[in-house]
């Protein structure tokens, strides 16, 4: 059941960029909150005009005002901008406030150092959240408020896609690589698909359509085949010594799985490197 307290809550966004706009759209479409319950600030005024026009939310000139007025404050600036931005208002938070960080590479321990008071949570949406088909991972602090924060995250963001609570920073990292960077990896494969089709005389439009529908069709079929493993679905389109089998054998000989695993590991290593260097 949705938290009845949401009706009176104020949700703040510091940073009015792409992810903020995606999240506001999702929250408003879910009808959980009214536009006047959402307050946004930004470094420069341009995007504030846009969010007011698009969503009729409130805006403030200073980040501190958002911190003072809101129950939930979403830190939605780029990771490299976060520490300096937060320094100004870090001591203004109170114990009951929930502070959501969207920043990759800044773990909960780093956040606790930056913001000593308040309930902290890391949230990682991926770009399909913009059409309500995202994967939204979150990691809360391990304390007595864990469930309250988890319920709040589910209420606020489930309109953006599938919510997944993770237990460790390593899992958070894995979710970021596989689902957020993973969206980029899937696009890379889609580009190879489209190129191959196009080289066989199909138009730009048709080759794109064929690619998208193949990925979409396979994904939806897997999503709608409850109790059937992906391996079994693959077996159903593969007859022994047939056309699909020939292609799959080649993929296995070429060790596509190994190539993908290495790419995932490299992305994960890069995330840890950026986090350690503080550069992000
Ligand atoms: N986009 C995604 O798909 C995605 C997915 C997962 C996570 N995230 C995370 O979400 C966060 C936001 O990403 P984004 O793509 O929305 O970035 P973005 O479009 O670049 O937006 C960032 C916004 O933060 C503002 N900002 C910077 N410093 C500020 C400060 N001190 N005070 C107030 N506002 C400040 C910027 O203002 P200006 O207009 O002045 O530049 C800009 O509007 C990042 O941490 C990112 O890693 C994004």
Coordinates of N, CA and C and ligand atoms in Angstrom, one line a residue, residues 14-20 41-44 47 63 76-79 81 85 102-104 124-127, ligand 1:
X14 N 18.1 18.6 -6.5 CA 19.1 19.6 -6.6 C 19.9 19.2 -7.9
X15 N 19.7 20.0 -8.9 CA 20.1 19.6 -10.3 C 18.9 19.3 -11.1
X16 N 18.7 20.0 -12.2 CA 17.5 19.9 -13.0 C 17.7 19.3 -14.4
X17 N 18.7 18.4 -14.5 CA 19.1 17.8 -15.8 C 18.2 16.6 -16.2
X18 N 18.8 15.8 -17.0 CA 18.1 14.7 -17.7 C 17.4 13.8 -16.7
X19 N 18.2 13.3 -15.7 CA 17.6 12.3 -14.8 C 16.5 12.9 -13.9
X20 N 16.7 14.1 -13.5 CA 15.7 14.8 -12.7 C 14.4 14.9 -13.5
X41 N 16.0 22.9 -7.7 CA 17.0 24.0 -7.8 C 18.1 23.5 -8.8
X42 N 18.8 24.5 -9.4 CA 19.8 24.1 -10.4 C 21.0 25.2 -10.3
X43 N 22.1 24.8 -10.8 CA 23.3 25.7 -10.7 C 23.0 27.0 -11.5
X44 N 22.5 26.8 -12.7 CA 22.1 28.0 -13.5 C 20.6 27.9 -13.8
X47 N 17.5 25.6 -17.0 CA 16.7 24.3 -16.9 C 15.6 24.5 -15.9
X63 N 20.1 26.0 -3.5 CA 20.0 24.6 -3.1 C 19.6 24.5 -1.6
X76 N 21.0 15.3 -7.7 CA 20.9 14.9 -9.2 C 21.9 15.7 -10.0
X77 N 23.1 16.0 -9.4 CA 24.1 16.6 -10.3 C 25.1 15.5 -10.6
X78 N 26.0 15.8 -11.6 CA 27.1 14.8 -12.0 C 27.9 14.5 -10.8
X79 N 28.5 13.3 -10.7 CA 29.2 12.9 -9.5 C 30.4 13.9 -9.2
X81 N 30.5 17.0 -9.6 CA 30.0 18.2 -9.0 C 29.4 18.0 -7.6
X85 N 29.2 20.8 -4.2 CA 27.8 21.3 -4.1 C 27.3 21.0 -2.7
X102 N 22.2 10.0 -6.7 CA 22.1 9.3 -8.0 C 23.6 9.1 -8.6
X103 N 24.5 9.6 -7.8 CA 25.9 9.6 -8.4 C 26.6 8.3 -8.4
X104 N 27.1 7.9 -9.6 CA 27.9 6.7 -9.7 C 29.3 7.0 -9.0
X124 N 20.2 4.0 -8.5 CA 20.7 4.0 -9.8 C 19.7 3.6 -10.9
X125 N 19.1 4.6 -11.5 CA 18.1 4.3 -12.6 C 18.9 4.1 -13.9
X126 N 18.4 3.4 -14.9 CA 19.0 3.4 -16.2 C 18.1 4.2 -17.2
X127 N 18.6 4.5 -18.4 CA 17.9 5.4 -19.2 C 16.5 4.9 -19.7
Ligands
LIG1 N1 21.1 10.3 -17.3 C1 21.2 9.0 -16.9 O1 20.8 8.1 -17.7 C2 21.6 8.6 -15.5 C3 21.5 7.3 -15.2 C4 21.9 6.9 -13.9 C5 22.4 7.8 -13.0 N2 22.5 9.1 -13.4 C6 23.1 10.1 -12.5 O2 22.2 11.1 -12.3 C7 22.9 12.3 -12.0 C8 22.5 13.4 -12.9 O3 22.7 13.0 -14.3 P1 22.1 13.7 -15.5 O4 22.3 12.9 -16.7 O5 20.7 14.2 -15.1 O6 23.1 15.0 -15.6 P2 22.8 16.4 -16.3 O7 21.7 16.3 -17.3 O8 24.2 16.9 -16.7 O9 22.3 17.3 -15.1 C9 23.0 17.7 -14.0 C10 22.5 19.0 -13.5 O10 23.1 19.3 -12.2 C11 23.2 20.7 -12.2 N3 24.2 21.1 -11.2 C12 25.6 20.9 -11.2 N4 26.1 21.4 -10.1 C13 25.1 21.9 -9.4 C14 25.1 22.6 -8.1 N5 26.2 22.8 -7.4 N6 23.9 22.9 -7.6 C15 22.7 22.7 -8.4 N7 22.7 22.1 -9.5 C16 23.9 21.7 -10.0 C17 23.6 21.1 -13.6 O11 23.3 22.5 -13.8 P3 23.7 23.3 -15.1 O12 22.4 23.4 -15.9 O13 24.1 24.6 -14.6 O14 24.8 22.6 -15.8 C18 22.7 20.2 -14.4 O15 21.5 20.7 -14.7 C19 24.4 12.0 -12.2 O16 25.0 11.7 -10.9 C20 24.4 10.7 -13.0 O17 25.5 9.9 -12.8 C21 22.1 9.5 -14.7

